[in-house]
Amino acid sequence: MKTRTILTITAAVMATGAFAQGKSVTIASWGGSYQEAQSKALFEPAAANTGIEVKQETYGGMSDVRLQVSSGQVTLDIVASGSGSAARAAAEGLLEKLDYNVIDVSTFYPGLYTDYCIGGDVFSTVYAWNTNTYGENGPQSWADFWDVEKFPGSRAYRGKVAGALEGALMADGVAPADVYSVLDSEEGIERAIDKIRELKPHISVFWTSGAQHAQLMKDGEVDMTTGWNGRFDNAAKDGAKVAYSFNQALLDYDCFAVPKGAPNRDTAMMFLNEISKPEYQDDLPKYITYGPTNKAAYETGEITADVAAGLPSSPANAAMQLPVSLDWYAKWETIAAEMYQEMLTE
C-alpha cells in the first residue's frame, strides 16, 4: 500500500511537471527579508516541484497594478498584497477572480482568503522599541507609544494610511472593539489623524516599506517605531537592538492576487494552489516569523511548539490583538489616504 502511494505521488508530480513544461509566472513582492523568505519557502521549491519558471520582481503595491491594468499593459501574473489593499483593488476591478476549483483552500483558516486574494501569511503590525534606549521595559500599549514624557525619544511611523489610524485611536482611549465603529465616518478618521498630528513633532521618519523600518532599528536611528513583527525579528537576528509587544497589535494577513488581464492567468492559478499547500507554508517561519494561513501547516511537524508560540496567529498572541477590518479598508481607504496625505504634507 505504501509503495503504491509513493508511486501515485511520484506519478502526480511527474504529470504536473509535464503539464507545466514551458509555463512561467512573473511574481511581484516587496523585497527585503520578506521576499527572501517567500522565495526560499514558497517560490523556489514550488518552481522546482512543478516545472513552472518563476520570474521575481519587486514593486510598489497596488498602484503599480492599477497603472498596468489601466494602460492595458499587464506584465505581472501574481502580486503579494496587504489584505486591505487587495480588498480595495478588487472593488476597483483590478483583480482576476481566483479559481477555487484549482486552488485548494479546504484546510485554510476561515476568513484568510477571498474571491480575489488568497492568504499567504499572517502577520502583526506592532510598536517596537530600541532596547538600548528602554531596555526590555518599552511601551506596552499605544498610549505608551504616544507618551513622550514616560518614553522620551524619537519615533518613526507609517507613511501610508494602512495600519496607521487604528493605533492612534487606541492611544486616544478608544477600546479595540470600537475602533472600526469610530473610524466609520470622516469625523472618526479625522480624530485618528489629529492624534497622529499631536505626535508628529516627535516623529523623525514616516516609513514607507518594511525594509526601511527594519533598517531604522538596525541603525538605531529612532527609539521606537511601528512596523511588522517578522521584519523586527529578522533585524534582531542581524544584531538590531529591538523588541516589540503583541498587545493591541493589528492582526492582519498578506495575500496573493492575480492582476486583471494577467498574461499567464491559468498558470498563476496552478502556482497559487502549489504554494498554498502546507508543505510549503510550514517552511515560512524558518525565514520570517509570520504564521501560515493553511492550518494544516501546523500538523506537518515542521513548526515546533516553541516557534508556534512566537507567531502572530498563535492563540495566546492573537487574543491580544485587533483583527484588521477588510470591510473598512474597502469602504474608506481611498478617502482616509487622501486625508492622511494632507496631514503628512502640512
CSV table of C-alpha atoms in Angstrom, one decimal:
chain,number,residue,atom,x,y,z
A,1,MET,CA,0.0,0.0,0.0
A,2,LYS,CA,2.8,2.4,0.9
A,3,THR,CA,4.7,1.6,-2.3
A,4,ARG,CA,1.5,2.3,-4.3
A,5,THR,CA,1.0,5.6,-2.5
A,6,ILE,CA,4.6,6.7,-3.3
A,7,LEU,CA,4.2,5.7,-6.9
A,8,THR,CA,1.0,7.6,-7.1
A,9,ILE,CA,2.6,10.7,-5.7
A,10,THR,CA,5.6,10.4,-8.0
A,11,ALA,CA,3.3,10.0,-11.0
A,12,ALA,CA,1.3,13.1,-9.9
A,13,VAL,CA,4.5,15.2,-9.6
A,14,MET,CA,5.7,14.0,-13.0
A,15,ALA,CA,2.4,14.7,-14.6
A,16,THR,CA,2.3,18.2,-13.1
A,17,GLY,CA,5.9,18.9,-14.2
A,18,ALA,CA,5.0,17.7,-17.7
A,19,PHE,CA,1.8,19.8,-17.8
A,20,ALA,CA,3.8,22.9,-16.6
A,21,GLN,CA,6.7,22.4,-19.0
A,22,GLY,CA,7.4,25.7,-20.7
A,23,LYS,CA,5.0,27.6,-18.5
A,24,SER,CA,6.1,30.7,-16.4
A,25,VAL,CA,4.7,33.2,-14.0
A,26,THR,CA,6.0,36.7,-13.0
A,27,ILE,CA,5.6,37.4,-9.3
A,28,ALA,CA,6.0,40.8,-7.7
A,29,SER,CA,6.5,41.3,-3.9
A,30,TRP,CA,8.1,43.9,-1.6
A,31,GLY,CA,11.7,42.9,-1.5
A,32,GLY,CA,13.9,42.7,1.6
A,33,SER,CA,13.8,39.9,4.1
A,34,TYR,CA,10.1,39.3,3.4
A,35,GLN,CA,10.5,38.5,-0.3
A,36,GLU,CA,13.7,36.5,0.5
A,37,ALA,CA,11.6,34.4,2.9
A,38,GLN,CA,8.8,33.9,0.3
A,39,SER,CA,11.4,32.9,-2.3
A,40,LYS,CA,13.1,30.3,-0.1
A,41,ALA,CA,10.0,28.8,1.4
A,42,LEU,CA,7.5,29.1,-1.4
A,43,PHE,CA,8.6,30.3,-4.8
A,44,GLU,CA,11.8,28.4,-5.4
A,45,PRO,CA,10.6,25.0,-4.1
A,46,ALA,CA,7.3,25.2,-5.9
A,47,ALA,CA,9.1,26.1,-9.2
A,48,ALA,CA,11.3,23.1,-8.7
A,49,ASN,CA,8.4,20.8,-8.0
A,50,THR,CA,6.1,21.9,-10.8
A,51,GLY,CA,8.5,22.9,-13.5
A,52,ILE,CA,6.9,26.4,-13.7
A,53,GLU,CA,9.5,29.0,-14.3
A,54,VAL,CA,9.3,31.8,-11.8
A,55,LYS,CA,10.4,35.4,-12.5
A,56,GLN,CA,10.5,37.6,-9.5
A,57,GLU,CA,10.2,41.4,-9.3
A,58,THR,CA,9.8,44.0,-6.5
A,59,TYR,CA,7.0,46.5,-6.8
A,60,GLY,CA,5.4,49.4,-5.1
A,61,GLY,CA,2.0,47.9,-4.4
A,62,MET,CA,-1.4,48.0,-6.0
A,63,SER,CA,-0.7,51.5,-7.5
A,64,ASP,CA,1.6,49.6,-9.9
A,65,VAL,CA,-1.2,47.1,-10.7
A,66,ARG,CA,-3.6,50.0,-11.3
A,67,LEU,CA,-1.2,51.5,-13.8
A,68,GLN,CA,-0.7,48.3,-15.7
A,69,VAL,CA,-4.4,47.4,-15.8
A,70,SER,CA,-5.4,50.9,-16.9
A,71,SER,CA,-2.8,51.0,-19.6
A,72,GLY,CA,-3.7,47.5,-20.8
A,73,GLN,CA,0.0,46.5,-20.4
A,74,VAL,CA,-0.2,43.9,-17.7
A,75,THR,CA,3.1,42.0,-17.2
A,76,LEU,CA,2.6,40.7,-13.7
A,77,ASP,CA,0.8,37.3,-13.0
A,78,ILE,CA,0.8,37.2,-9.2
A,79,VAL,CA,1.3,40.0,-6.7
A,80,ALA,CA,1.8,40.0,-3.0
A,81,SER,CA,-0.5,42.4,-1.3
A,82,GLY,CA,-1.8,43.5,2.1
A,83,SER,CA,-5.3,42.2,2.6
A,84,GLY,CA,-6.8,45.7,2.8
A,85,SER,CA,-5.2,46.9,-0.3
A,86,ALA,CA,-6.3,43.8,-2.1
A,87,ALA,CA,-9.9,44.3,-1.0
A,88,ARG,CA,-9.9,47.8,-2.4
A,89,ALA,CA,-8.2,46.7,-5.6
A,90,ALA,CA,-10.8,44.1,-6.1
A,91,ALA,CA,-13.6,46.7,-5.6
A,92,GLU,CA,-11.9,48.7,-8.3
A,93,GLY,CA,-12.0,45.8,-10.7
A,94,LEU,CA,-8.2,45.5,-10.8
A,95,LEU,CA,-8.0,41.7,-10.0
A,96,GLU,CA,-9.0,38.4,-11.5
A,97,LYS,CA,-11.4,36.3,-9.6
A,98,LEU,CA,-9.5,33.3,-8.2
A,99,ASP,CA,-10.4,29.8,-9.4
A,100,TYR,CA,-11.0,27.7,-6.3
A,101,ASN,CA,-11.7,24.7,-8.4
A,102,VAL,CA,-7.9,24.8,-9.0
A,103,ILE,CA,-6.8,26.3,-5.7
A,104,ASP,CA,-7.5,24.1,-2.7
A,105,VAL,CA,-8.4,26.1,0.5
A,106,SER,CA,-10.1,23.2,2.3
A,107,THR,CA,-7.7,23.4,5.2
A,108,PHE,CA,-7.4,27.2,5.4
A,109,TYR,CA,-8.4,29.2,8.4
A,110,PRO,CA,-11.8,30.9,7.8
A,111,GLY,CA,-11.5,34.5,6.7
A,112,LEU,CA,-8.0,34.2,5.3
A,113,TYR,CA,-9.0,34.1,1.6
A,114,THR,CA,-11.5,36.0,-0.5
A,115,ASP,CA,-12.8,35.7,-4.1
A,116,TYR,CA,-9.8,37.8,-5.2
A,117,CYS,CA,-7.0,37.2,-2.8
A,118,ILE,CA,-5.6,34.1,-1.1
A,119,GLY,CA,-3.7,34.4,2.2
A,120,GLY,CA,0.0,33.7,2.2
A,121,ASP,CA,0.9,34.5,5.8
A,122,VAL,CA,-0.4,36.0,9.0
A,123,PHE,CA,1.5,39.0,10.5
A,124,SER,CA,1.1,41.7,13.0
A,125,THR,CA,1.6,45.5,12.9
A,126,VAL,CA,3.3,46.2,16.2
A,127,TYR,CA,5.1,49.0,18.1
A,128,ALA,CA,8.7,48.3,18.6
A,129,TRP,CA,11.4,49.9,20.6
A,130,ASN,CA,15.2,50.2,20.9
A,131,THR,CA,16.4,48.1,23.8
A,132,ASN,CA,19.5,50.3,24.2
A,133,THR,CA,17.1,53.1,25.0
A,134,TYR,CA,14.4,51.5,27.1
A,135,GLY,CA,15.8,48.0,27.9
A,136,GLU,CA,13.1,45.4,27.9
A,137,ASN,CA,10.6,47.8,29.6
A,138,GLY,CA,9.4,49.5,26.5
A,139,PRO,CA,5.9,50.6,25.6
A,140,GLN,CA,3.2,48.1,26.3
A,141,SER,CA,0.2,49.9,24.7
A,142,TRP,CA,-0.4,52.5,22.0
A,143,ALA,CA,-1.0,55.1,24.8
A,144,ASP,CA,2.6,54.3,25.9
A,145,PHE,CA,3.8,54.8,22.3
A,146,TRP,CA,2.3,58.3,22.4
A,147,ASP,CA,3.6,59.1,25.9
A,148,VAL,CA,6.7,61.2,25.2
A,149,GLU,CA,7.2,62.1,28.9
A,150,LYS,CA,7.2,58.5,30.1
A,151,PHE,CA,9.1,57.3,27.0
A,152,PRO,CA,11.1,60.3,25.6
A,153,GLY,CA,12.8,59.8,22.3
A,154,SER,CA,12.3,59.9,18.6
A,155,ARG,CA,9.6,57.9,16.8
A,156,ALA,CA,9.0,56.5,13.3
A,157,TYR,CA,5.5,56.0,12.0
A,158,ARG,CA,3.9,54.6,8.8
A,159,GLY,CA,3.8,57.0,5.9
A,160,LYS,CA,0.8,55.3,4.4
A,161,VAL,CA,-2.7,55.1,5.9
A,162,ALA,CA,-2.8,51.3,6.2
A,163,GLY,CA,-2.3,50.3,9.8
A,164,ALA,CA,-1.8,53.9,10.8
A,165,LEU,CA,-5.1,55.0,12.2
A,166,GLU,CA,-6.1,52.1,14.5
A,167,GLY,CA,-3.3,52.5,17.0
A,168,ALA,CA,-3.9,56.3,17.1
A,169,LEU,CA,-7.5,55.8,18.2
A,170,MET,CA,-6.4,53.2,20.8
A,171,ALA,CA,-3.9,55.8,22.1
A,172,ASP,CA,-6.8,58.2,22.3
A,173,GLY,CA,-8.7,55.9,24.6
A,174,VAL,CA,-10.9,54.0,22.2
A,175,ALA,CA,-11.4,50.4,23.1
A,176,PRO,CA,-10.1,48.0,20.5
A,177,ALA,CA,-13.6,46.5,19.8
A,178,ASP,CA,-14.9,50.0,19.0
A,179,VAL,CA,-12.0,51.2,16.7
A,180,TYR,CA,-13.7,50.5,13.4
A,181,SER,CA,-17.0,51.8,14.5
A,182,VAL,CA,-15.3,55.1,15.3
A,183,LEU,CA,-13.4,55.1,12.0
A,184,ASP,CA,-16.7,54.6,10.1
A,185,SER,CA,-17.0,58.3,9.4
A,186,GLU,CA,-14.8,61.2,8.2
A,187,GLU,CA,-15.0,62.6,11.7
A,188,GLY,CA,-13.6,59.5,13.2
A,189,ILE,CA,-10.9,59.3,10.6
A,190,GLU,CA,-10.0,62.9,11.4
A,191,ARG,CA,-9.9,62.1,15.1
A,192,ALA,CA,-7.3,59.5,14.5
A,193,ILE,CA,-5.3,61.8,12.2
A,194,ASP,CA,-5.4,64.6,14.8
A,195,LYS,CA,-3.9,62.1,17.3
A,196,ILE,CA,-1.0,61.4,14.9
A,197,ARG,CA,-0.7,65.2,14.3
A,198,GLU,CA,-0.2,65.6,18.0
A,199,LEU,CA,2.7,63.1,17.9
A,200,LYS,CA,4.2,64.5,14.7
A,201,PRO,CA,6.8,66.7,16.3
A,202,HIS,CA,8.3,63.6,17.8
A,203,ILE,CA,8.2,61.6,14.6
A,204,SER,CA,11.6,61.7,12.8
A,205,VAL,CA,10.6,59.4,9.9
A,206,PHE,CA,7.4,58.4,8.2
A,207,TRP,CA,8.5,55.0,6.8
A,208,THR,CA,7.1,53.5,3.6
A,209,SER,CA,8.5,50.0,3.5
A,210,GLY,CA,9.3,47.1,5.8
A,211,ALA,CA,12.9,47.1,4.7
A,212,GLN,CA,13.0,50.8,5.8
A,213,HIS,CA,11.6,50.4,9.3
A,214,ALA,CA,13.8,47.4,9.9
A,215,GLN,CA,16.8,49.4,8.9
A,216,LEU,CA,15.8,52.3,11.2
A,217,MET,CA,16.1,49.9,14.1
A,218,LYS,CA,19.3,48.3,12.9
A,219,ASP,CA,20.9,51.7,12.6
A,220,GLY,CA,19.5,52.9,15.9
A,221,GLU,CA,18.1,55.9,14.1
A,222,VAL,CA,14.9,56.1,16.1
A,223,ASP,CA,14.0,55.0,19.6
A,224,MET,CA,10.7,53.4,18.6
A,225,THR,CA,8.7,52.7,15.5
A,226,THR,CA,5.6,50.9,14.2
A,227,GLY,CA,6.1,48.0,11.8
A,228,TRP,CA,5.8,44.3,11.0
A,229,ASN,CA,6.8,41.8,13.6
A,230,GLY,CA,8.7,39.5,11.3
A,231,ARG,CA,10.8,42.3,10.0
A,232,PHE,CA,11.8,43.2,13.5
A,233,ASP,CA,12.6,39.5,14.4
A,234,ASN,CA,14.9,39.3,11.3
A,235,ALA,CA,16.5,42.7,12.3
A,236,ALA,CA,17.2,41.3,15.8
A,237,LYS,CA,18.9,38.3,14.2
A,238,ASP,CA,21.1,40.7,12.3
A,239,GLY,CA,22.1,42.4,15.6
A,240,ALA,CA,19.5,45.1,15.9
A,241,LYS,CA,18.6,46.1,19.5
A,242,VAL,CA,14.8,45.8,19.1
A,243,ALA,CA,11.9,44.3,21.0
A,244,TYR,CA,8.1,44.6,20.5
A,245,SER,CA,4.8,43.6,22.0
A,246,PHE,CA,1.7,41.9,20.6
A,247,ASN,CA,-0.6,43.8,23.0
A,248,GLN,CA,-3.0,45.9,21.0
A,249,ALA,CA,-1.2,45.0,17.7
A,250,LEU,CA,-3.1,44.7,14.5
A,251,LEU,CA,-3.6,41.1,13.3
A,252,ASP,CA,-3.5,41.0,9.5
A,253,TYR,CA,-2.6,38.8,6.6
A,254,ASP,CA,-0.8,39.2,3.4
A,255,CYS,CA,-2.2,37.6,0.3
A,256,PHE,CA,-1.6,36.8,-3.3
A,257,ALA,CA,-3.7,38.2,-6.1
A,258,VAL,CA,-3.8,38.0,-9.9
A,259,PRO,CA,-4.0,41.3,-11.8
A,260,LYS,CA,-6.8,41.7,-14.2
A,261,GLY,CA,-5.6,40.6,-17.6
A,262,ALA,CA,-2.5,38.7,-16.3
A,263,PRO,CA,-0.8,37.1,-19.3
A,264,ASN,CA,-0.4,33.7,-17.6
A,265,ARG,CA,-3.7,33.6,-15.6
A,266,ASP,CA,-4.2,29.9,-15.7
A,267,THR,CA,-0.6,29.1,-14.8
A,268,ALA,CA,-0.9,31.6,-11.9
A,269,MET,CA,-3.9,29.7,-10.5
A,270,MET,CA,-1.9,26.4,-10.7
A,271,PHE,CA,1.1,28.1,-8.9
A,272,LEU,CA,-1.1,29.6,-6.2
A,273,ASN,CA,-2.5,26.2,-5.5
A,274,GLU,CA,1.0,24.8,-5.1
A,275,ILE,CA,2.4,27.5,-2.7
A,276,SER,CA,-0.8,27.3,-0.6
A,277,LYS,CA,0.0,23.7,0.3
A,278,PRO,CA,1.0,23.0,4.0
A,279,GLU,CA,4.4,21.5,3.0
A,280,TYR,CA,5.4,25.0,1.7
A,281,GLN,CA,3.7,27.2,4.3
A,282,ASP,CA,5.3,25.2,7.2
A,283,ASP,CA,8.7,26.4,6.0
A,284,LEU,CA,7.9,30.1,6.0
A,285,PRO,CA,8.5,30.6,9.8
A,286,LYS,CA,12.1,29.3,9.3
A,287,TYR,CA,12.9,32.5,7.4
A,288,ILE,CA,10.5,35.1,8.9
A,289,THR,CA,8.2,34.9,11.9
A,290,TYR,CA,4.8,35.1,10.1
A,291,GLY,CA,2.2,32.4,10.7
A,292,PRO,CA,0.7,30.1,8.0
A,293,THR,CA,-2.8,30.7,6.6
A,294,ASN,CA,-3.2,26.9,5.9
A,295,LYS,CA,-3.9,25.4,9.4
A,296,ALA,CA,-2.6,22.0,8.1
A,297,ALA,CA,0.9,23.5,8.1
A,298,TYR,CA,0.8,23.2,11.9
A,299,GLU,CA,0.2,19.5,11.6
A,300,THR,CA,3.3,18.5,9.5
A,301,GLY,CA,5.7,18.6,12.4
A,302,GLU,CA,7.9,21.3,10.9
A,303,ILE,CA,6.6,24.1,13.1
A,304,THR,CA,7.7,23.3,16.7
A,305,ALA,CA,5.6,24.4,19.7
A,306,ASP,CA,8.3,27.0,20.6
A,307,VAL,CA,8.2,28.5,17.2
A,308,ALA,CA,4.4,28.5,17.1
A,309,ALA,CA,4.3,30.4,20.4
A,310,GLY,CA,6.1,33.3,18.7
A,311,LEU,CA,3.9,33.5,15.7
A,312,PRO,CA,1.1,36.2,15.4
A,313,SER,CA,-1.6,33.7,14.8
A,314,SER,CA,-0.9,31.5,17.9
A,315,PRO,CA,-4.0,31.6,20.2
A,316,ALA,CA,-2.3,33.5,23.0
A,317,ASN,CA,-0.9,36.2,20.8
A,318,ALA,CA,-4.0,36.5,18.6
A,319,ALA,CA,-6.1,37.1,21.7
A,320,MET,CA,-4.3,40.3,22.5
A,321,GLN,CA,-4.7,41.8,19.0
A,322,LEU,CA,-7.3,43.7,16.9
A,323,PRO,CA,-8.0,41.9,13.6
A,324,VAL,CA,-7.9,44.3,10.7
A,325,SER,CA,-11.2,45.0,9.1
A,326,LEU,CA,-11.1,44.4,5.3
A,327,ASP,CA,-14.6,45.9,5.0
A,328,TRP,CA,-13.4,49.2,6.5
A,329,TYR,CA,-10.5,49.3,4.0
A,330,ALA,CA,-12.6,48.6,1.1
A,331,LYS,CA,-15.0,51.4,2.0
A,332,TRP,CA,-12.7,54.1,3.4
A,333,GLU,CA,-9.1,53.6,2.4
A,334,THR,CA,-9.2,56.0,-0.6
A,335,ILE,CA,-10.7,58.8,1.4
A,336,ALA,CA,-8.6,58.1,4.5
A,337,ALA,CA,-5.4,58.0,2.4
A,338,GLU,CA,-6.2,61.5,1.0
A,339,MET,CA,-6.8,62.9,4.4
A,340,TYR,CA,-3.7,61.3,5.8
A,341,GLN,CA,-1.5,62.6,3.0
A,342,GLU,CA,-2.8,66.1,3.7
A,343,MET,CA,-1.6,65.8,7.3
A,344,LEU,CA,1.8,64.5,6.2
A,345,THR,CA,2.4,67.5,3.9
A,346,GLU,CA,1.3,70.1,6.4
